[in-house]
Amino acid sequence: MLARLMDLFRNAGFDGASLSDISASTGLGRSSLYHHFPKGKEEIALQVLAHLEDQLEESLFEPMRSSGTPEQKLARMLDTVDRFYDGGKKACLLERLCASVDARRFRRPLHRAFMTWIDAVESLGVEAGIPPASARHRAEDLVVRIEGALVVCAGTGDTSVFARTIRDLRDSVLAPVSRG
Amino acid sequence: MLARLMDLFRNAGFDGASLSDISASTGLGRSSLYHHFPKGKEEIALQVLAHLEDQLEESLFEPMRSSGTPEQKLARMLDTVDRFYDGGKKACLLERLCASVDARRFRRPLHRAFMTWIDAVESLGVEAGIPPASARHRAEDLVVRIEGALVVCAGTGDTSVFARTIRDLRDSVLAPVSRG
DNA sequence: GTCTATAACGGGATAGAC
DNA sequence: GTCTATCCCGTTATAGAC
């Protein structure tokens, strides 16, 4: 159910998703929704966001801390990301919630989600022997490029930019430091 | 006036900007708005988008075709971008309109705006002697990273990522091809 | 818990006087 | 061109029966 809601918010954003949409996508009537989420739409979005954080932890971050070489773990992470965004065809919930009126409501979980992601990639870089400062910058860059590629693909309708971005990241994130 | 409307749509997005907001930000009453924009809110957004395209042409793309070394023109372009987004504090109208319900309404101008931008940077790379394919990829990458940095900054509230991204682009976009 | 019904409000859009 | 007044609809949210 939270999965279906996440799809909805990814497609429509917070402002674009109406209670009617939410009702249709869950099969629950208005009253049932307010039974489960007494504080209404904002609470629904926050729970969906919390669900995404759990999902990221389980499918992205936890595998990055388990066994394997940093290269293998990076490759697995990018595979998961590629599948999650369907090769650039699906939007990012984090980005969609950043772009909503009064995004301050979501700032704390959004900040946490981005930071956890960046931290995980940074650790991977450090594990691979990259100097901490460079590892940090590259980790930020990975998230920046994935989010940016999703925006450009959504705007142009061309997913090749996302595919190429993922491919580039595969090689560049853990490459030996020569130019940073 | 279109400038004020652009600020509004950059802040609130298409779905988040109500006619009341539009009325307040322009000082025009409802009827005056429909006098100037008979087809309502969608037409307003389209005209704001067209205004942005003009502005980009004048302040970004045209200077990139004028005199100066490619390095100088890239630096000027990034300076303008940095000012335009206020160092990462302000959102991008293109991204905001990508993230609205039924973004297909804006697909054509959005596609055109992104492509014109990418093309201009590509030309700069070719002018600097970079192989066409690499120049294209780097140009796409520049736009991707700028958009992505804006998203991450909006989500984390930390503009340092945008500042570092601009700094990196200054050096990397026209660097000699060694690793792509 | 879920339903039907409805309140209370704000949204986009129009009509007609001036 | 702008104003006042208004329509119609969708929105969030609540009440009360079952």
Short mmCIF file of C-alpha atoms (C1' of nucleotides) in Angstrom, two decimals:
data_model
loop_
_atom_site.label_atom_id
_atom_site.label_comp_id
_atom_site.label_asym_id
_atom_site.label_seq_id
_atom_site.Cartn_x
_atom_site.Cartn_y
_atom_site.Cartn_z
CA MET A 1 0.00 0.00 0.00
CA LEU A 2 2.78 2.43 0.89
CA ALA A 3 4.41 1.26 -2.33
CA ARG A 4 1.40 2.33 -4.36
CA LEU A 5 1.31 5.65 -2.56
CA MET A 6 4.98 6.15 -3.31
CA ASP A 7 4.31 5.61 -7.00
CA LEU A 8 1.57 8.19 -6.81
CA PHE A 9 3.70 10.85 -5.15
CA ARG A 10 6.59 10.11 -7.51
CA ASN A 11 4.30 10.76 -10.45
CA ALA A 12 2.23 13.66 -9.21
CA GLY A 13 4.29 15.29 -6.49
CA PHE A 14 2.83 16.42 -3.19
CA ASP A 15 0.78 19.31 -4.56
CA GLY A 16 -0.39 17.31 -7.53
CA ALA A 17 -1.63 14.30 -5.60
CA SER A 18 -5.19 14.86 -4.41
CA LEU A 19 -7.06 12.87 -1.80
CA SER A 20 -9.14 11.43 -4.63
CA ASP A 21 -5.96 10.14 -6.25
CA ILE A 22 -4.80 8.75 -2.94
CA SER A 23 -8.16 7.12 -2.39
CA ALA A 24 -8.12 5.59 -5.87
CA SER A 25 -4.56 4.31 -5.59
CA THR A 26 -5.17 2.63 -2.24
CA GLY A 27 -8.79 1.55 -2.61
CA LEU A 28 -9.56 3.22 0.72
CA GLY A 29 -12.36 5.72 1.17
CA ARG A 30 -11.84 9.19 2.56
CA SER A 31 -12.78 8.19 6.11
CA SER A 32 -10.54 5.15 6.11
CA LEU A 33 -7.64 7.36 5.09
CA TYR A 34 -8.26 9.70 8.01
CA HIS A 35 -8.55 6.69 10.27
CA HIS A 36 -5.07 5.53 9.28
CA PHE A 37 -3.56 8.99 8.90
CA PRO A 38 -5.37 11.33 11.33
CA LYS A 39 -3.34 14.35 10.28
CA GLY A 40 -4.26 13.96 6.62
CA LYS A 41 -2.24 14.32 3.49
CA GLU A 42 0.93 15.66 5.08
CA GLU A 43 1.11 12.67 7.40
CA ILE A 44 0.61 10.33 4.45
CA ALA A 45 3.52 11.90 2.60
CA LEU A 46 5.72 11.73 5.69
CA GLN A 47 4.97 8.03 6.14
CA VAL A 48 5.66 7.39 2.47
CA LEU A 49 8.96 9.21 2.90
CA ALA A 50 9.77 7.12 5.97
CA HIS A 51 8.94 4.02 3.98
CA LEU A 52 11.34 5.13 1.27
CA GLU A 53 14.08 5.62 3.85
CA ASP A 54 13.54 2.05 5.09
CA GLN A 55 13.62 0.78 1.54
CA LEU A 56 16.82 2.68 0.73
CA GLU A 57 18.45 1.37 3.87
CA GLU A 58 17.53 -2.20 3.03
CA SER A 59 18.19 -2.27 -0.71
CA LEU A 60 20.96 0.32 -1.11
CA PHE A 61 22.87 1.18 2.04
CA GLU A 62 22.92 -2.12 3.89
CA PRO A 63 24.34 -4.03 0.88
CA MET A 64 27.04 -1.37 0.62
CA ARG A 65 28.24 -2.23 4.11
CA SER A 66 28.28 -6.00 3.58
CA SER A 67 30.85 -8.22 1.92
CA GLY A 68 32.49 -7.64 -1.44
CA THR A 69 35.02 -5.30 -2.96
CA PRO A 70 34.10 -1.61 -3.13
CA GLU A 71 33.91 -1.96 -6.91
CA GLN A 72 31.39 -4.79 -6.66
CA LYS A 73 29.30 -2.92 -4.13
CA LEU A 74 29.27 0.25 -6.23
CA ALA A 75 28.20 -1.75 -9.26
CA ARG A 76 25.38 -3.41 -7.31
CA MET A 77 24.23 -0.08 -5.96
CA LEU A 78 24.09 1.47 -9.41
CA ASP A 79 22.21 -1.56 -10.73
CA THR A 80 19.63 -1.12 -8.00
CA VAL A 81 19.36 2.60 -8.69
CA ASP A 82 18.93 1.94 -12.40
CA ARG A 83 16.13 -0.51 -11.74
CA PHE A 84 14.50 1.72 -9.12
CA TYR A 85 14.22 4.63 -11.53
CA ASP A 86 13.43 2.32 -14.45
CA GLY A 87 16.35 3.55 -16.51
CA GLY A 88 15.40 7.21 -16.01
CA LYS A 89 11.72 6.87 -16.81
CA LYS A 90 10.52 7.21 -13.20
CA ALA A 91 11.00 10.29 -11.04
CA CYS A 92 12.64 10.51 -7.63
CA LEU A 93 10.38 10.96 -4.64
CA LEU A 94 13.01 13.04 -2.87
CA GLU A 95 13.22 15.45 -5.78
CA ARG A 96 9.46 15.65 -6.08
CA LEU A 97 9.06 16.52 -2.42
CA CYS A 98 11.86 19.08 -2.62
CA ALA A 99 9.78 20.75 -5.33
CA SER A 100 6.59 21.22 -3.35
CA VAL A 101 5.10 24.25 -1.69
CA ASP A 102 6.45 24.63 1.81
CA ALA A 103 9.08 21.92 1.38
CA ARG A 104 10.23 22.82 4.89
CA ARG A 105 7.69 20.31 6.14
CA PHE A 106 9.83 17.58 4.64
CA ARG A 107 13.23 19.13 5.16
CA ARG A 108 14.37 16.95 8.03
CA PRO A 109 13.69 13.56 6.40
CA LEU A 110 14.87 14.85 3.02
CA HIS A 111 18.11 16.09 4.51
CA ARG A 112 18.56 12.79 6.34
CA ALA A 113 17.90 10.70 3.21
CA PHE A 114 20.36 12.64 1.07
CA MET A 115 23.01 12.60 3.80
CA THR A 116 22.69 8.88 4.47
CA TRP A 117 23.10 8.20 0.78
CA ILE A 118 26.12 10.47 0.43
CA ASP A 119 27.69 9.05 3.59
CA ALA A 120 27.33 5.50 2.30
CA VAL A 121 29.05 6.30 -0.98
CA GLU A 122 31.75 8.24 0.83
CA SER A 123 32.50 5.20 3.00
CA LEU A 124 32.84 3.12 -0.13
CA GLY A 125 35.39 5.55 -1.50
CA VAL A 126 37.39 5.61 1.72
CA GLU A 127 37.31 1.80 1.79
CA ALA A 128 38.74 1.86 -1.73
CA GLY A 129 41.63 4.00 -0.59
CA ILE A 130 40.48 7.37 -1.84
CA PRO A 131 41.45 10.38 0.31
CA PRO A 132 38.51 11.35 2.55
CA ALA A 133 37.96 14.80 1.06
CA SER A 134 37.91 13.45 -2.49
CA ALA A 135 35.66 10.59 -1.44
CA ARG A 136 33.20 13.06 0.02
CA HIS A 137 33.13 15.19 -3.09
CA ARG A 138 32.69 12.22 -5.36
CA ALA A 139 29.88 10.89 -3.22
CA GLU A 140 28.07 14.22 -3.38
CA ASP A 141 28.70 14.24 -7.08
CA LEU A 142 27.16 10.80 -7.54
CA VAL A 143 23.91 11.87 -5.92
CA VAL A 144 23.94 15.21 -7.74
CA ARG A 145 24.39 13.55 -11.11
CA ILE A 146 21.70 10.94 -10.55
CA GLU A 147 19.17 13.56 -9.47
CA GLY A 148 20.18 15.89 -12.27
CA ALA A 149 19.97 13.15 -14.89
CA LEU A 150 16.45 12.33 -13.74
CA VAL A 151 15.45 15.99 -14.12
CA VAL A 152 16.96 16.32 -17.59
CA CYS A 153 15.40 13.03 -18.71
CA ALA A 154 12.01 14.14 -17.42
CA GLY A 155 12.38 17.42 -19.27
CA THR A 156 13.62 16.05 -22.57
CA GLY A 157 11.92 12.66 -22.62
CA ASP A 158 15.25 11.12 -23.54
CA THR A 159 16.52 8.53 -21.09
CA SER A 160 19.89 8.08 -22.75
CA VAL A 161 21.34 10.80 -20.51
CA PHE A 162 20.45 8.77 -17.45
CA ALA A 163 21.96 5.61 -18.92
CA ARG A 164 25.19 7.36 -19.76
CA THR A 165 25.36 9.00 -16.35
CA ILE A 166 25.07 5.64 -14.61
CA ARG A 167 27.73 4.21 -16.91
CA ASP A 168 30.11 7.09 -16.20
CA LEU A 169 29.61 6.76 -12.46
CA ARG A 170 30.50 3.09 -12.61
CA ASP A 171 34.02 4.00 -13.69
CA SER A 172 34.65 7.40 -12.18
CA VAL A 173 33.52 7.20 -8.55
CA LEU A 174 36.24 4.83 -7.41
CA ALA A 175 38.89 5.75 -9.98
CA PRO A 176 42.36 6.62 -8.64
CA VAL A 177 42.66 10.30 -7.78
CA SER A 178 44.43 12.23 -10.50
CA ARG A 179 42.23 15.22 -11.06
CA GLY A 180 40.13 15.02 -7.88
CA MET B 1 6.02 41.53 -14.40
CA LEU B 2 7.04 38.29 -16.12
CA ALA B 3 10.07 38.44 -13.87
CA ARG B 4 7.89 38.45 -10.77
CA LEU B 5 5.81 35.62 -12.16
CA MET B 6 8.96 33.65 -12.83
CA ASP B 7 10.02 34.08 -9.24
CA LEU B 8 6.62 32.82 -8.15
CA PHE B 9 6.72 29.72 -10.32
CA ARG B 10 10.31 29.03 -9.31
CA ASN B 11 9.27 29.05 -5.68
CA ALA B 12 5.91 27.35 -5.81
CA GLY B 13 5.93 25.32 -9.00
CA PHE B 14 2.99 25.17 -11.37
CA ASP B 15 0.67 23.20 -9.10
CA GLY B 16 1.65 25.19 -6.05
CA ALA B 17 1.08 28.63 -7.55
CA SER B 18 -2.57 29.60 -7.25
CA LEU B 19 -4.36 32.37 -9.11
CA SER B 20 -4.45 34.25 -5.83
CA ASP B 21 -0.67 34.03 -5.64
CA ILE B 22 -0.42 35.15 -9.25
CA SER B 23 -2.77 38.03 -8.59
CA ALA B 24 -0.81 39.08 -5.51
CA SER B 25 2.57 38.88 -7.21
CA THR B 26 1.46 40.96 -10.19
CA GLY B 27 -0.96 43.34 -8.53
CA LEU B 28 -3.55 42.43 -11.17
CA GLY B 29 -7.05 41.28 -10.34
CA ARG B 30 -8.53 38.07 -11.67
CA SER B 31 -10.23 39.74 -14.64
CA SER B 32 -7.11 41.61 -15.67
CA LEU B 33 -5.21 38.34 -15.67
CA TYR B 34 -7.74 36.76 -17.99
CA HIS B 35 -7.62 39.84 -20.17
CA HIS B 36 -3.87 39.42 -20.65
CA PHE B 37 -3.88 35.61 -20.65
CA PRO B 38 -7.23 34.43 -22.05
CA LYS B 39 -6.40 30.76 -21.60
CA GLY B 40 -5.63 31.14 -17.93
CA LYS B 41 -2.92 29.71 -15.75
CA GLU B 42 -1.41 27.37 -18.29
CA GLU B 43 -0.91 30.22 -20.72
CA ILE B 44 0.72 32.28 -18.00
CA ALA B 45 3.20 29.51 -17.28
CA LEU B 46 3.93 29.07 -20.98
CA GLN B 47 4.62 32.78 -21.40
CA VAL B 48 6.84 32.76 -18.33
CA LEU B 49 8.71 29.85 -19.85
CA ALA B 50 9.05 31.69 -23.16
CA HIS B 51 10.36 34.68 -21.24
CA LEU B 52 12.94 32.46 -19.59
CA GLU B 53 14.02 31.16 -22.99
CA ASP B 54 14.53 34.73 -24.19
CA GLN B 55 16.47 35.53 -21.07
CA LEU B 56 18.68 32.47 -21.41
CA GLU B 57 19.33 33.31 -25.04
CA GLU B 58 20.33 36.84 -24.17
CA SER B 59 22.35 36.29 -21.02
CA LEU B 60 23.76 32.80 -21.51
CA PHE B 61 23.81 31.55 -25.07
CA GLU B 62 24.45 34.70 -27.04
CA PRO B 63 27.56 35.61 -24.99
CA MET B 64 28.82 32.06 -25.58
CA ARG B 65 28.82 32.67 -29.32
CA SER B 66 30.57 36.04 -29.15
CA SER B 67 34.22 36.90 -28.79
CA GLY B 68 36.65 35.45 -26.30
CA THR B 69 38.41 32.17 -25.70
CA PRO B 70 36.23 29.17 -24.90
CA GLU B 71 37.67 29.22 -21.37
CA GLN B 72 36.62 32.83 -20.88
CA LYS B 73 33.15 32.17 -22.23
CA LEU B 74 32.67 29.12 -20.04
CA ALA B 75 33.74 31.11 -17.01
CA ARG B 76 31.33 33.93 -17.84
CA MET B 77 28.50 31.45 -18.37
CA LEU B 78 29.08 29.81 -15.02
CA ASP B 79 29.25 33.20 -13.33
CA THR B 80 25.87 34.08 -14.80
CA VAL B 81 24.42 30.73 -13.74
CA ASP B 82 25.75 31.18 -10.24
CA ARG B 83 24.14 34.59 -9.97
CA PHE B 84 20.89 33.45 -11.55
CA TYR B 85 20.43 30.68 -8.98
CA ASP B 86 21.80 32.85 -6.18
CA GLY B 87 24.55 30.40 -5.34
CA GLY B 88 22.12 27.48 -5.11
CA LYS B 89 19.47 29.19 -2.99
CA LYS B 90 16.96 29.65 -5.80
CA ALA B 91 15.30 26.84 -7.74
CA CYS B 92 15.27 26.27 -11.49
CA LEU B 93 12.05 27.01 -13.33
CA LEU B 94 12.74 24.23 -15.82
CA GLU B 95 13.06 21.68 -13.04
CA ARG B 96 9.96 22.97 -11.30
CA LEU B 97 7.88 22.66 -14.43
CA CYS B 98 9.25 19.18 -15.11
CA ALA B 99 7.91 18.26 -11.69
CA SER B 100 4.30 19.26 -12.24
CA VAL B 101 1.22 17.20 -12.95
CA ASP B 102 0.87 16.67 -16.66
CA ALA B 103 4.28 18.05 -17.49
CA ARG B 104 3.55 17.08 -21.10
CA ARG B 105 1.93 20.49 -21.46
CA PHE B 106 5.39 22.00 -21.12
CA ARG B 107 7.40 19.26 -22.78
CA ARG B 108 8.12 21.05 -26.02
CA PRO B 109 9.55 24.27 -24.55
CA LEU B 110 11.29 22.34 -21.80
CA HIS B 111 12.93 20.05 -24.31
CA ARG B 112 13.93 23.03 -26.42
CA ALA B 113 15.41 24.93 -23.49
CA PHE B 114 17.50 21.99 -22.30
CA MET B 115 18.68 21.21 -25.82
CA THR B 116 19.63 24.79 -26.61
CA TRP B 117 21.66 24.92 -23.43
CA ILE B 118 23.40 21.62 -24.10
CA ASP B 119 24.07 22.57 -27.73
CA ALA B 120 25.67 25.84 -26.69
CA VAL B 121 28.04 24.14 -24.27
CA GLU B 122 28.82 21.45 -26.83
CA SER B 123 29.83 24.09 -29.36
CA LEU B 124 32.13 25.60 -26.77
CA GLY B 125 33.82 22.24 -26.30
CA VAL B 126 34.22 21.67 -30.02
CA GLU B 127 35.63 25.18 -30.37
CA ALA B 128 38.16 24.26 -27.69
CA GLY B 129 39.26 21.24 -29.67
CA ILE B 130 37.44 18.51 -27.81
CA PRO B 131 36.22 15.56 -29.90
CA PRO B 132 32.53 16.05 -30.73
CA ALA B 133 31.26 12.98 -28.87
CA SER B 134 33.13 13.96 -25.71
CA ALA B 135 32.00 17.54 -26.05
CA ARG B 136 28.39 16.41 -26.25
CA HIS B 137 28.68 14.22 -23.16
CA ARG B 138 30.39 16.91 -21.17
CA ALA B 139 27.75 19.42 -22.17
CA GLU B 140 24.96 17.10 -21.05
CA ASP B 141 26.92 16.51 -17.88
CA LEU B 142 27.18 20.22 -17.15
CA VAL B 143 23.42 20.70 -17.29
CA VAL B 144 22.83 17.47 -15.36
CA ARG B 145 25.16 18.53 -12.56
CA ILE B 146 23.74 22.03 -12.28
CA GLU B 147 20.18 20.74 -12.07
CA GLY B 148 21.18 17.97 -9.68
CA ALA B 149 23.12 20.33 -7.44
CA LEU B 150 20.07 22.58 -7.18
CA VAL B 151 17.92 19.62 -6.15
CA VAL B 152 20.38 18.43 -3.52
CA CYS B 153 20.82 21.95 -2.17
CA ALA B 154 17.06 22.40 -1.94
CA GLY B 155 16.77 19.11 -0.10
CA THR B 156 19.61 19.59 2.32
CA GLY B 157 19.57 23.35 2.75
CA ASP B 158 23.32 23.32 2.17
CA THR B 159 24.47 25.42 -0.78
CA SER B 160 28.10 24.32 -0.59
CA VAL B 161 27.36 21.45 -2.97
CA PHE B 162 26.26 23.93 -5.63
CA ALA B 163 29.33 26.08 -5.11
CA ARG B 164 31.64 23.11 -5.44
CA THR B 165 29.83 21.84 -8.50
CA ILE B 166 30.26 25.17 -10.28
CA ARG B 167 33.93 25.21 -9.30
CA ASP B 168 34.47 21.69 -10.64
CA LEU B 169 32.75 22.51 -13.91
CA ARG B 170 35.02 25.49 -14.41
CA ASP B 171 38.00 23.16 -14.69
CA SER B 172 36.57 19.93 -16.04
CA VAL B 173 34.32 20.88 -18.95
CA LEU B 174 37.10 22.05 -21.27
CA ALA B 175 39.92 19.94 -19.83
CA PRO B 176 41.94 17.87 -22.33
CA VAL B 177 40.40 14.43 -22.91
CA SER B 178 42.23 11.77 -20.96
CA ARG B 179 39.47 9.89 -19.17
CA GLY B 180 36.51 11.09 -21.17
"C1'" DG C 1 -12.66 -0.06 10.07
"C1'" DT C 2 -15.29 1.30 6.33
"C1'" DC C 3 -19.25 3.50 4.28
"C1'" DT C 4 -22.36 7.74 2.85
"C1'" DA C 5 -23.04 12.36 3.28
"C1'" DT C 6 -21.66 16.85 3.87
"C1'" DA C 7 -19.35 20.76 5.74
"C1'" DA C 8 -15.98 24.47 4.88
"C1'" DC C 9 -12.94 26.21 1.98
"C1'" DG C 10 -10.15 27.55 -2.03
"C1'" DG C 11 -9.36 26.58 -6.70
"C1'" DG C 12 -9.90 28.24 -11.75
"C1'" DA C 13 -12.72 30.68 -14.63
"C1'" DT C 14 -16.73 34.19 -16.29
"C1'" DA C 15 -20.17 37.89 -16.65
"C1'" DG C 16 -21.22 42.44 -16.80
"C1'" DA C 17 -20.81 47.14 -15.08
"C1'" DC C 18 -17.77 50.90 -15.43
"C1'" DG D 1 -8.30 47.33 -18.77
"C1'" DT D 2 -9.90 46.93 -14.36
"C1'" DC D 3 -13.38 46.10 -10.72
"C1'" DT D 4 -17.17 43.50 -8.16
"C1'" DA D 5 -19.69 39.71 -7.87
"C1'" DT D 6 -20.43 35.12 -8.76
"C1'" DC D 7 -20.44 30.25 -10.65
"C1'" DC D 8 -18.97 25.68 -10.52
"C1'" DC D 9 -16.01 22.41 -9.24
"C1'" DG D 10 -12.51 19.89 -6.66
"C1'" DT D 11 -10.19 20.04 -2.50
"C1'" DT D 12 -9.29 18.81 2.49
"C1'" DA D 13 -11.50 17.43 6.35
"C1'" DT D 14 -15.29 15.80 9.57
"C1'" DA D 15 -19.71 13.57 11.30
"C1'" DG D 16 -22.47 9.79 12.07
"C1'" DA D 17 -24.55 5.39 10.60
"C1'" DC D 18 -23.33 0.59 10.06
#
